[in-house]
Amino acid sequence: MADTQQRPQPLITSHGAERAFESPITALTATADGLAFAVGTLDGDMIFAPLAASRTPESWHVVHVHEAAITCLSHDPVQRDAVLSGSEDCCLTRTRTSGDMTALYKGRRWVENLAVTSTHIAFSYGKSMELRDATGEKTLKALDHPSSVTGIVFDAKGKRVFTAHYNGASAWFVNSDANNVRSLFWKGSHTGIAIHPKGDAIVTTMQENDLHGWRLSDGHNMRMSGYPKKVTSLDFSRNGRWLATSGADALVLWPFFGGGPMGKAPRELARLNGIFCTSVKSHPCHDAIAAGFEDGTILLIDLSSEQILPIRYGNSQNDAVTQITFTPKGGAMAFGTEGGSVGVLILNHQIVT
Amino acid sequence: MSSEKVPVTVLTGFLGAGKTTLLNHILSAQHGRKFAVLINEFGELGVDNDLVVDADEEVFETNNGCICCTVRGDLIRILGSLLRRRQKFDGIIVETTGLADPAPVAQTFFLDENLREKARLDAVITVVDAVNVLTTLDESPESVRQIAFADVIILNKTDLVDETHLEAVTSRIRQINAHVTIHRASRSAVALDEVLDRGGFDLNRALETMPNFLTDDSHGHEEGVTSMSFATQAPLDEQKFNAWIGPILQVQGPDILRAKGILYFEGKEERFAFQAVHMLADGDYIGPCKPGEKRESRIVFIGRNLNRPQLRRGFEACQS
């Protein structure tokens, strides 16, 4: 690009490093202790990138955990240096950064979704969501759905777990003996789910270029539409005021205050004309959103000042950003792309975990 | 990474017609191409192929409220995952169960954005059992639909019946789908280049090899499913065509099982390939016509309650 010389240096070159792998990056998480990132690939490999080695990617450790694509990754609620991974090889596995592996589940359907709290693990295969204790050893219940589960999320207190599926979402009480489900109905195919940090609303992505939401206090429906592309990534801002989404050639933010999002226009920041946003992630402690784009560009956007910090400049048609995450306190960030690039950078040296 | 769209072949056919035999034949033949295969049951398939994936048959209505606009949710998820590694294979084959309606499978490729970008529906291949098909057609509306949806028919088990019977079967198939390419076979043994990678969809070649394209006026007796085709040598006005086909698919979509066409628009060198399943349509420019090829726009409708004079008048009114 002609203006390369004028652009500020991206943070990845000054504050971190990246490494190219052969397989597309399909999942990403930080360990609970915040000392490492774990990256899942389409070939079933797990890459461990310790923060201490953020500038020496050649030292990152690759473990072959699954025989097929890793579909979902999460920190482990018990072992603070381990992660949980679900895969198209139909397994759920715990892997420590040392490489030690424990198989927690082996079935006949892809393990496609995973969510954890400090006390529970929930994962789905086909139409079932299985709820286990935090050790992952004990099955508490298996909850059946009318169609495949496409997303799982716990509320902030871990009392309820929500699933997305065809024709709506379901809410289950984690500790209830009776499996009384609250059904949130909306016709159509729901493909992913997010929950408001204060438990005010549930929002799903849809097969169409729409979002659908339910206000949890009264079940009121909320429709958020107008996207040029399917929304594949969504995340609420830290305080729940904004819902950040992909699906346009800008970061799209829906207001969840002052009566919104109903009847309100979304805010659009960081427009890259004709280049679509593919991945969003809210910073855990600041009102900032990281947005990844289909050419590999990643920007960190401060919501109050609207300042934009370039993390990485993209330059490829086949390097869409698929994953972005932060450590629990937000001191470090990692990303992965469809082309197989993985990057780690330290944002705040005072908070490395 | 290739930006070319991956061709997808949908394989249908009634129970026992020989789908699995054909699939085995395709997978074991020495053609140097690698296929990812989606099947419903591993069952008899004895081929060692690491790209064989077990699929559910979740059929979803789409959100426009129309009961004919269905897609396969599991297909979207599984193909979405497969297509991320599209450099590892040359094509995808989706085998549907013997009782399945091919429409939700075909429509999935029209409706899902990700699949539209990365894959193209190459052809619907229906395997037909020459021995039993006449009885099956009388008893099962699904078998009628499988023939109506086909771009290519493998008429199988032809070694078990005589020529008179074969002609009766062929005639019955043509009543439903006048312009489909029919390959006779026994034990599903067909030349693979006749069925795979047909280029967008099969109409192009079907039309080239179909001398009776315009003269055929057979009437359907199977649930009233029949096919009608129209042609014109005058270039079409793209806007007029869109203004005509849109409402037809909107109003008659549930009755139109498939519509396909090769169109010449005024001012365009390239031919436009159009296809629709029920209410969902898709199309793309497919390059200029070959030297010596007649510049003629052709369209075919396969479905029920089709009004021939009305469709002909409408199509002819699209001339620029």
XYZ file of C-alpha atoms in Angstrom:
673
model
C 0.000 0.000 0.000
C 1.204 3.494 -0.817
C 0.695 4.920 2.643
C 2.663 2.203 4.432
C 5.385 4.666 5.382
C 2.950 7.073 6.977
C 1.072 4.556 9.058
C 1.966 4.104 12.697
C 3.917 0.976 13.462
C 1.550 -1.831 14.409
C 1.790 -3.024 17.982
C 2.563 -6.604 17.024
C 6.008 -5.607 15.756
C 6.931 -3.438 18.738
C 5.222 -5.400 21.507
C 5.056 -9.006 20.355
C 5.653 -11.427 17.547
C 3.831 -13.818 15.281
C 4.491 -17.177 13.712
C 2.983 -18.854 10.665
C 1.508 -22.333 10.923
C 0.203 -24.493 8.097
C -3.299 -24.974 9.374
C -6.099 -22.408 9.798
C -6.578 -21.219 13.371
C -9.985 -22.291 14.670
C -9.927 -21.615 18.426
C -8.059 -19.565 20.977
C -8.005 -19.035 24.736
C -5.779 -17.933 27.574
C -5.095 -20.239 30.506
C -6.783 -19.260 33.783
C -3.444 -18.258 35.314
C -2.979 -15.870 32.403
C 0.545 -17.136 31.735
C -0.047 -18.653 28.301
C -2.306 -18.689 25.285
C -3.529 -21.920 23.726
C -4.337 -21.946 20.033
C -6.358 -24.635 18.237
C -5.927 -25.531 14.571
C -8.005 -27.203 11.901
C -5.603 -30.168 11.981
C -6.138 -30.804 15.691
C -2.878 -29.274 16.899
C -2.662 -27.120 19.996
C -0.056 -24.400 20.109
C 1.000 -23.148 23.526
C 2.417 -19.631 23.500
C 3.629 -18.562 26.962
C 3.583 -14.833 27.629
C 7.183 -15.147 28.721
C 7.957 -16.165 25.127
C 5.865 -13.491 23.453
C 8.907 -12.310 21.477
C 10.301 -15.751 20.668
C 7.585 -17.553 18.711
C 10.014 -20.241 17.537
C 9.949 -21.543 21.116
C 6.158 -22.009 21.144
C 5.192 -25.566 21.844
C 2.953 -27.620 19.504
C 1.015 -30.615 20.859
C -1.087 -32.887 18.653
C -4.215 -33.203 20.775
C -6.986 -34.146 18.348
C -7.339 -36.147 15.160
C -9.565 -33.501 13.569
C -10.330 -29.793 13.778
C -10.396 -28.164 17.210
C -13.797 -26.466 17.310
C -13.752 -24.849 20.760
C -11.276 -24.004 23.489
C -11.610 -22.723 27.025
C -9.480 -22.164 30.080
C -9.799 -24.940 32.624
C -11.688 -24.089 35.820
C -9.565 -26.376 38.002
C -6.095 -26.656 36.504
C -4.974 -23.108 36.058
C -2.266 -24.042 33.545
C -4.533 -26.199 31.399
C -7.138 -25.745 28.693
C -10.176 -27.720 27.551
C -10.695 -28.445 23.885
C -13.556 -29.881 21.861
C -12.996 -31.359 18.428
C -14.483 -32.825 15.300
C -12.862 -36.079 16.432
C -15.766 -36.176 18.936
C -13.537 -35.761 22.011
C -13.305 -33.287 24.866
C -9.776 -33.135 26.215
C -7.877 -31.367 29.004
C -4.326 -30.406 28.045
C -1.788 -28.783 30.362
C 0.813 -26.412 28.996
C 3.341 -29.145 29.763
C 1.587 -31.271 27.140
C -0.077 -33.713 29.566
C -3.456 -34.740 28.200
C -6.582 -36.236 29.755
C -9.560 -37.355 27.679
C -12.758 -36.238 29.397
C -15.282 -37.357 26.820
C -15.329 -39.481 23.672
C -18.545 -39.752 21.685
C -19.924 -40.170 18.186
C -20.697 -36.543 17.349
C -18.479 -33.509 16.938
C -17.897 -31.660 20.198
C -18.749 -28.213 18.873
C -19.339 -25.875 21.802
C -17.873 -25.392 25.224
C -18.343 -22.987 28.130
C -17.053 -23.026 31.699
C -17.531 -21.351 35.080
C -15.501 -21.845 38.247
C -17.820 -24.716 39.171
C -19.092 -26.221 35.915
C -18.201 -27.317 32.406
C -20.827 -27.398 29.670
C -20.184 -28.826 26.211
C -22.339 -29.938 23.326
C -22.357 -32.694 20.751
C -25.213 -32.912 18.260
C -28.472 -32.098 20.043
C -27.137 -32.695 23.567
C -25.513 -30.371 26.027
C -23.722 -32.136 28.830
C -23.176 -30.402 32.137
C -20.259 -31.617 34.261
C -18.618 -30.531 37.469
C -15.477 -28.422 37.247
C -13.171 -31.447 37.274
C -14.842 -32.607 34.073
C -15.026 -36.122 35.500
C -18.593 -36.141 36.772
C -21.615 -35.778 34.490
C -24.373 -33.884 36.289
C -26.915 -33.932 33.490
C -27.323 -34.226 29.766
C -29.850 -31.794 28.358
C -31.497 -32.660 25.069
C -32.554 -30.111 22.476
C -34.856 -30.370 19.475
C -31.939 -29.668 17.113
C -28.154 -29.269 17.175
C -26.745 -26.959 19.802
C -24.872 -24.117 18.102
C -23.737 -22.070 21.069
C -23.402 -22.252 24.871
C -22.974 -19.451 27.356
C -23.216 -19.178 31.167
C -24.514 -16.066 32.856
C -21.962 -14.135 34.935
C -22.993 -15.824 38.187
C -22.907 -19.271 36.630
C -26.450 -20.016 37.752
C -27.970 -20.411 34.326
C -26.633 -21.804 31.084
C -28.076 -20.751 27.722
C -27.941 -22.606 24.427
C -28.643 -21.488 20.884
C -30.296 -23.818 18.391
C -32.805 -23.907 15.550
C -35.881 -21.776 16.330
C -34.446 -20.056 19.370
C -32.517 -20.355 22.584
C -32.988 -22.299 25.813
C -32.181 -21.356 29.398
C -31.407 -24.084 31.939
C -30.797 -23.703 35.669
C -27.452 -25.238 36.477
C -28.290 -26.400 40.007
C -31.926 -27.326 39.559
C -32.811 -30.989 39.901
C -35.700 -30.631 37.533
C -34.627 -29.899 34.011
C -37.093 -27.113 33.532
C -36.136 -25.265 30.432
C -37.144 -21.735 29.630
C -37.566 -21.557 25.887
C -36.886 -18.359 24.035
C -38.570 -18.813 20.695
C -37.754 -17.075 17.453
C -38.220 -18.781 14.119
C -35.107 -19.534 12.148
C -31.631 -20.931 12.510
C -29.611 -19.451 15.374
C -25.901 -20.052 14.997
C -24.163 -18.492 17.994
C -24.908 -16.844 21.322
C -23.761 -14.105 23.718
C -25.061 -12.948 27.087
C -25.151 -9.456 28.507
C -22.628 -9.209 31.378
C -25.391 -8.163 33.794
C -27.711 -10.874 32.535
C -30.080 -8.343 30.940
C -30.280 -9.947 27.498
C -29.353 -12.886 25.316
C -28.336 -12.283 21.709
C -27.946 -14.877 18.974
C -26.391 -14.700 15.533
C -28.592 -16.050 12.761
C -28.273 -17.888 9.489
C -29.598 -14.725 7.874
C -27.611 -11.491 8.156
C -29.366 -10.640 11.419
C -29.019 -10.804 15.146
C -31.856 -11.722 17.432
C -32.102 -10.812 21.085
C -34.374 -11.466 24.044
C -34.609 -9.140 27.029
C -34.498 -11.640 29.877
C -36.688 -9.692 32.311
C -39.777 -10.034 30.127
C -38.776 -12.073 27.079
C -39.181 -9.057 24.803
C -37.757 -9.707 21.319
C -35.055 -7.518 19.824
C -34.054 -7.616 16.198
C -30.810 -6.172 14.964
C -30.475 -6.260 11.213
C -28.997 -4.461 8.241
C -25.756 -6.404 7.976
C -24.239 -6.915 4.530
C -22.787 -10.251 5.676
C -23.536 -13.001 8.150
C -22.482 -12.128 11.690
C -19.947 -14.693 12.864
C -18.565 -12.990 15.957
C -20.141 -10.968 18.758
C -19.131 -9.825 22.224
C -20.526 -7.410 24.795
C -18.301 -4.611 26.000
C -16.983 -4.980 29.553
C -19.807 -2.979 31.161
C -22.525 -4.220 28.833
C -23.253 -0.849 27.266
C -22.320 -1.997 23.774
C -22.630 -5.193 21.778
C -19.766 -5.433 19.305
C -20.270 -7.505 16.157
C -18.633 -8.501 12.899
C -20.564 -8.612 9.612
C -19.868 -5.173 8.136
C -16.850 -3.268 6.829
C -16.634 -1.567 10.209
C -16.957 -2.517 13.853
C -20.721 -2.436 14.507
C -21.806 -1.549 18.066
C -25.385 -1.790 19.306
C -26.297 0.342 22.332
C -27.695 -1.587 25.307
C -28.639 1.465 27.339
C -31.253 4.205 27.161
C -33.858 1.804 25.835
C -31.565 0.378 23.143
C -30.975 -1.473 21.023
C -34.650 -1.248 20.000
C -35.244 1.692 17.716
C -31.616 2.815 17.908
C -29.072 2.891 15.141
C -25.835 1.055 15.783
C -22.575 2.924 16.087
C -19.945 2.099 13.488
C -16.254 2.559 14.174
C -13.000 1.725 12.399
C -14.476 1.522 8.914
C -12.159 -0.113 6.381
C -13.957 0.448 3.110
C -14.862 -2.852 1.506
C -12.907 -4.949 4.017
C -15.193 -6.867 6.341
C -14.839 -7.379 10.044
C -14.640 -11.098 10.897
C -13.827 -11.252 14.604
C -14.462 -9.081 17.647
C -13.374 -9.340 21.277
C -14.022 -7.020 24.166
C -11.139 -6.043 26.422
C -11.838 -7.524 29.893
C -11.018 -4.345 31.868
C -11.247 -1.359 29.539
C -13.978 -0.026 27.296
C -12.135 -1.160 24.221
C -12.870 -3.672 21.487
C -10.418 -5.557 19.306
C -11.687 -6.018 15.769
C -10.158 -8.386 13.219
C -10.805 -8.072 9.494
C -10.889 -10.393 6.501
C -7.511 -9.204 5.194
C -5.747 -9.904 8.495
C -5.933 -6.380 9.911
C -6.495 -6.101 13.672
C -7.391 -2.846 15.393
C -7.938 -2.027 19.050
C -10.638 0.613 19.386
C -11.216 2.692 22.498
C -14.962 3.211 22.755
C -14.952 6.534 24.606
C -12.189 8.382 22.765
C -12.737 6.446 19.499
C -8.966 6.216 19.220
C -7.737 3.344 17.109
C -4.583 1.452 17.870
C -3.269 -0.693 15.008
C -2.317 -4.143 16.255
C -1.535 -5.669 12.879
C -1.879 -4.611 9.243
C -3.350 -7.161 6.899
C -2.445 -7.653 3.299
C -3.983 -10.911 2.186
C -7.229 -12.165 0.716
C -6.956 -15.454 2.588
C -5.896 -14.375 6.020
C -9.151 -13.451 7.728
C -8.796 -12.987 11.468
C -10.688 -15.894 13.023
C -9.808 -15.508 16.696
C -8.803 -12.759 19.133
C -8.534 -13.043 22.888
C -7.041 -11.361 25.928
C -5.563 -12.690 29.148
C -8.047 -12.501 32.074
C -6.762 -9.084 33.207
C -6.165 -7.839 29.695
C -2.411 -7.357 29.894
C -1.781 -9.447 26.791
C -3.560 -10.268 23.565
C -3.380 -13.082 21.034
C -4.895 -13.657 17.626
C -5.164 -16.330 14.968
C -6.008 -16.207 11.264
C -7.460 -18.405 8.555
C -4.041 -18.443 6.889
C -2.496 -19.993 10.013
C -0.792 -16.962 11.576
C -0.679 -16.728 15.353
C 0.383 -13.567 17.152
C 0.960 -12.714 20.812
C 1.625 -9.249 22.192
C 1.981 -7.655 25.587
C -0.266 -4.603 25.999
C 0.641 -3.740 29.545
C 3.859 -4.914 31.136
C 2.523 -4.193 34.606
C -0.285 -6.693 34.083
C 1.245 -9.672 32.428
C -1.351 -12.053 33.708
C -4.979 -21.334 -1.254
C -7.229 -21.611 -4.279
C -10.004 -19.115 -4.740
C -11.813 -21.467 -7.145
C -15.158 -22.710 -5.953
C -15.276 -26.352 -4.962
C -17.717 -28.371 -7.078
C -20.364 -30.215 -5.086
C -22.196 -33.239 -6.423
C -25.428 -34.250 -4.746
C -26.142 -37.952 -5.040
C -29.732 -39.086 -4.606
C -31.716 -42.173 -5.455
C -34.299 -44.435 -3.983
C -33.385 -47.122 -1.442
C -31.515 -49.921 -3.161
C -31.011 -48.076 -6.428
C -27.229 -48.334 -6.201
C -26.037 -45.053 -4.664
C -23.494 -46.641 -2.386
C -22.162 -48.776 -5.225
C -21.743 -45.629 -7.300
C -20.052 -43.871 -4.416
C -17.654 -46.771 -3.953
C -17.010 -46.741 -7.674
C -16.215 -43.015 -7.583
C -13.980 -43.274 -4.541
C -12.016 -46.284 -5.702
C -11.591 -45.339 -9.369
C -8.145 -44.225 -10.503
C -8.973 -40.684 -11.479
C -6.352 -38.902 -9.398
C -8.957 -36.697 -7.773
C -9.746 -36.608 -4.108
C -13.281 -36.166 -2.837
C -14.684 -35.261 0.526
C -17.844 -37.291 1.084
C -20.825 -36.626 3.302
C -22.997 -39.638 3.951
C -25.794 -40.450 6.337
C -24.728 -43.917 7.277
C -21.343 -45.529 7.012
C -23.102 -48.872 6.478
C -21.797 -50.767 3.491
C -19.225 -48.216 2.461
C -15.978 -50.114 2.505
C -13.685 -47.379 1.300
C -10.926 -46.079 3.473
C -11.276 -42.347 3.125
C -10.370 -39.907 5.837
C -12.658 -37.300 4.352
C -15.866 -39.254 4.851
C -18.085 -37.418 7.325
C -21.240 -38.653 9.018
C -24.109 -36.202 8.597
C -27.432 -35.709 10.337
C -30.459 -34.754 8.325
C -31.547 -31.611 10.095
C -33.849 -29.741 7.772
C -34.474 -26.099 8.603
C -37.100 -23.795 7.288
C -35.476 -20.533 6.426
C -36.628 -17.394 8.052
C -38.748 -16.077 5.206
C -41.608 -18.217 6.446
C -41.967 -20.197 3.248
C -42.270 -23.912 3.898
C -40.624 -24.818 0.593
C -37.481 -22.829 1.335
C -35.742 -25.358 3.485
C -32.032 -25.892 4.002
C -29.930 -28.473 5.789
C -28.421 -27.074 8.968
C -25.992 -29.926 9.428
C -24.811 -29.484 5.855
C -24.002 -25.827 6.500
C -21.960 -26.685 9.569
C -20.145 -29.682 8.116
C -19.414 -28.156 4.716
C -18.372 -24.923 6.416
C -15.737 -26.856 8.280
C -14.703 -28.939 5.271
C -14.363 -25.901 3.031
C -11.772 -24.352 5.323
C -9.459 -27.136 4.149
C -10.566 -26.982 0.545
C -7.028 -27.221 -0.782
C -7.033 -30.852 0.366
C -9.664 -32.142 -2.054
C -10.981 -31.520 -5.537
C -14.671 -31.926 -4.959
C -17.381 -32.771 -2.473
C -20.006 -35.476 -2.807
C -23.121 -35.316 -0.652
C -25.044 -38.574 -0.493
C -28.622 -38.227 0.691
C -30.706 -41.038 2.093
C -33.086 -42.912 -0.123
C -36.162 -41.147 1.146
C -34.753 -37.662 1.203
C -36.067 -34.723 -0.712
C -33.126 -33.233 -2.620
C -34.514 -29.693 -2.355
C -33.163 -28.799 1.115
C -29.740 -30.028 0.061
C -29.684 -28.097 -3.216
C -31.132 -24.957 -1.640
C -28.424 -24.918 1.005
C -25.909 -23.991 -1.691
C -28.071 -21.085 -2.835
C -28.824 -19.698 0.549
C -25.767 -19.922 2.755
C -23.387 -17.035 2.167
C -20.258 -18.945 3.124
C -21.128 -21.924 0.919
C -22.009 -19.643 -1.989
C -18.604 -18.029 -1.765
C -16.613 -21.234 -1.569
C -18.652 -23.966 -3.255
C -20.909 -24.415 -6.260
C -23.611 -26.982 -6.875
C -22.192 -28.925 -9.788
C -24.972 -31.400 -10.401
C -27.694 -33.436 -8.770
C -27.189 -37.065 -9.769
C -30.082 -39.443 -9.238
C -29.522 -43.173 -9.365
C -32.589 -44.972 -10.685
C -33.246 -48.701 -10.416
C -34.441 -49.768 -13.881
C -36.113 -52.897 -12.508
C -38.295 -51.278 -9.873
C -38.602 -47.630 -10.829
C -42.021 -47.822 -12.452
C -43.556 -49.292 -9.292
C -41.603 -46.913 -7.080
C -42.833 -43.901 -9.046
C -46.421 -45.015 -8.567
C -45.983 -45.487 -4.857
C -43.632 -42.755 -3.786
C -43.838 -39.023 -4.461
C -40.245 -38.690 -3.208
C -38.963 -40.751 -6.106
C -40.755 -38.410 -8.518
C -39.062 -35.439 -6.914
C -35.656 -37.112 -7.065
C -36.067 -37.497 -10.821
C -37.426 -33.974 -11.207
C -34.392 -32.517 -9.409
C -31.807 -34.493 -11.356
C -29.276 -32.995 -13.730
C -27.954 -36.467 -14.471
C -29.712 -39.804 -14.097
C -27.799 -43.043 -13.766
C -30.271 -45.638 -14.981
C -28.895 -48.621 -13.125
C -29.443 -52.388 -13.267
C -30.075 -52.194 -17.020
C -28.633 -55.699 -17.404
C -31.621 -57.099 -15.545
C -34.346 -55.823 -17.898
C -34.988 -55.900 -21.633
C -34.887 -53.028 -24.120
C -38.667 -52.596 -24.217
C -38.760 -52.135 -20.469
C -35.835 -49.700 -20.651
C -37.629 -47.619 -23.224
C -40.743 -47.527 -21.076
C -38.645 -46.402 -18.105
C -36.836 -43.758 -20.148
C -40.117 -42.424 -21.461
C -41.545 -42.220 -17.943
C -38.445 -40.354 -16.720
C -38.719 -37.920 -19.645
C -42.335 -37.207 -18.750
C -41.097 -35.832 -15.456
C -37.793 -34.315 -16.516
C -37.641 -33.980 -20.273
C -34.105 -32.649 -20.539
C -32.137 -34.691 -18.059
C -29.079 -36.603 -19.269
C -29.620 -40.340 -18.811
C -26.700 -42.756 -18.564
C -27.477 -46.446 -18.705
C -25.429 -48.594 -16.354
C -25.192 -51.836 -14.528
C -23.723 -52.007 -11.040
C -23.452 -48.208 -11.188
C -20.483 -48.523 -13.543
C -20.376 -45.237 -15.428
C -17.546 -43.166 -16.833
C -16.880 -40.692 -14.072
C -16.278 -37.741 -16.359
C -19.893 -38.182 -17.437
C -21.127 -37.465 -13.941
C -18.532 -35.440 -12.039
C -17.399 -31.865 -12.489
C -20.015 -31.071 -15.073
C -19.313 -27.376 -14.917
C -21.622 -25.226 -12.876
C -24.578 -27.413 -13.401
C -25.486 -29.811 -16.060
C -27.902 -27.804 -18.125
C -25.130 -26.493 -20.285
C -24.172 -29.908 -21.491
C -27.668 -31.302 -21.260
C -28.821 -28.680 -23.715
C -25.971 -29.363 -26.114
C -26.778 -33.034 -26.219
C -30.532 -32.693 -26.288
C -31.805 -32.566 -29.854
C -35.439 -32.639 -28.811
C -35.074 -29.753 -26.412
C -37.829 -27.731 -27.949
C -39.973 -30.371 -29.544
C -40.617 -32.401 -26.433
C -44.098 -31.744 -25.143
C -44.632 -34.712 -22.899
C -47.123 -34.404 -20.108
C -46.433 -35.458 -16.578
C -48.627 -37.835 -14.702
C -46.609 -38.042 -11.524
C -48.192 -35.570 -9.100
C -48.477 -33.399 -12.200
C -44.698 -32.956 -12.296
C -43.607 -32.015 -15.774
C -40.982 -29.947 -17.536
C -41.305 -27.090 -19.999
C -38.635 -25.356 -21.972
C -38.443 -22.211 -24.034
C -35.837 -20.669 -26.289
C -35.272 -17.434 -28.086
C -32.487 -16.162 -30.312
C -33.161 -12.527 -29.595
C -30.975 -11.177 -26.775
C -32.756 -10.703 -23.474
C -33.034 -7.565 -21.414
C -31.508 -8.381 -18.028
C -33.847 -6.058 -16.133
C -36.924 -7.397 -17.876
C -35.826 -10.956 -17.173
C -35.302 -10.249 -13.484
C -38.611 -8.439 -13.277
C -40.304 -11.480 -14.821
C -38.566 -14.382 -13.054
C -38.665 -12.841 -9.582
C -42.453 -12.780 -9.204
C -42.782 -16.198 -10.889
C -40.531 -17.763 -8.289
C -42.242 -15.813 -5.527
C -45.734 -16.909 -6.508
C -45.147 -20.332 -8.037
C -41.982 -21.240 -6.126
C -43.524 -24.070 -4.125
C -44.615 -25.690 -7.411
C -41.358 -25.060 -9.267
C -39.005 -27.838 -8.257
C -36.206 -26.572 -10.472
C -35.670 -23.930 -13.113
C -32.488 -23.586 -15.131
C -31.371 -21.486 -18.018
C -28.516 -20.305 -20.186
C -29.197 -16.695 -21.050
C -27.756 -14.111 -23.405
C -28.304 -10.622 -22.131
C -28.174 -7.599 -24.382
C -24.735 -6.039 -24.356
C -23.047 -8.950 -22.588
C -20.505 -11.219 -24.261
C -20.698 -13.849 -21.547
C -23.513 -16.315 -21.076
C -25.462 -16.178 -17.859
C -26.243 -19.490 -16.160
C -29.361 -19.273 -14.062
C -30.779 -21.877 -11.741
C -33.457 -21.993 -9.093
C -34.811 -24.477 -6.599
C -38.325 -23.581 -5.499
C -38.178 -19.870 -4.612
C -34.406 -19.588 -4.339
C -32.458 -18.542 -7.398
C -28.801 -18.128 -8.165
C -26.820 -17.308 -11.245
C -23.482 -16.314 -12.633
C -21.730 -15.397 -15.850
C -19.971 -18.473 -17.180
C -17.870 -17.158 -20.041
C -18.531 -16.451 -23.701
C -20.156 -18.990 -25.948
C -17.986 -21.412 -27.835
C -17.121 -20.784 -31.499
C -19.949 -21.927 -33.703
C -22.401 -22.142 -30.824
C -25.793 -20.649 -31.446
C -26.485 -17.525 -29.398
C -29.751 -18.729 -28.018
C -31.271 -18.176 -24.574
C -32.898 -21.255 -23.167
C -34.793 -21.882 -19.986
C -36.468 -24.923 -18.503
C -38.982 -25.238 -15.679
C -39.655 -28.519 -13.883
C -42.634 -28.589 -11.570
C -46.377 -28.775 -11.118
C -49.196 -26.599 -12.440
C -46.986 -24.929 -15.013
C -48.862 -22.825 -17.520
C -47.045 -23.232 -20.810
C -48.543 -20.316 -22.831
C -48.165 -17.959 -19.899
C -44.539 -18.915 -19.303
C -43.722 -18.692 -23.004
C -45.294 -15.252 -23.369
C -43.465 -14.064 -20.268
C -40.112 -15.361 -21.440
C -40.514 -13.902 -24.913
C -41.446 -10.547 -23.421
C -37.970 -10.427 -21.843
C -36.426 -9.792 -25.248
C -34.679 -6.480 -25.354
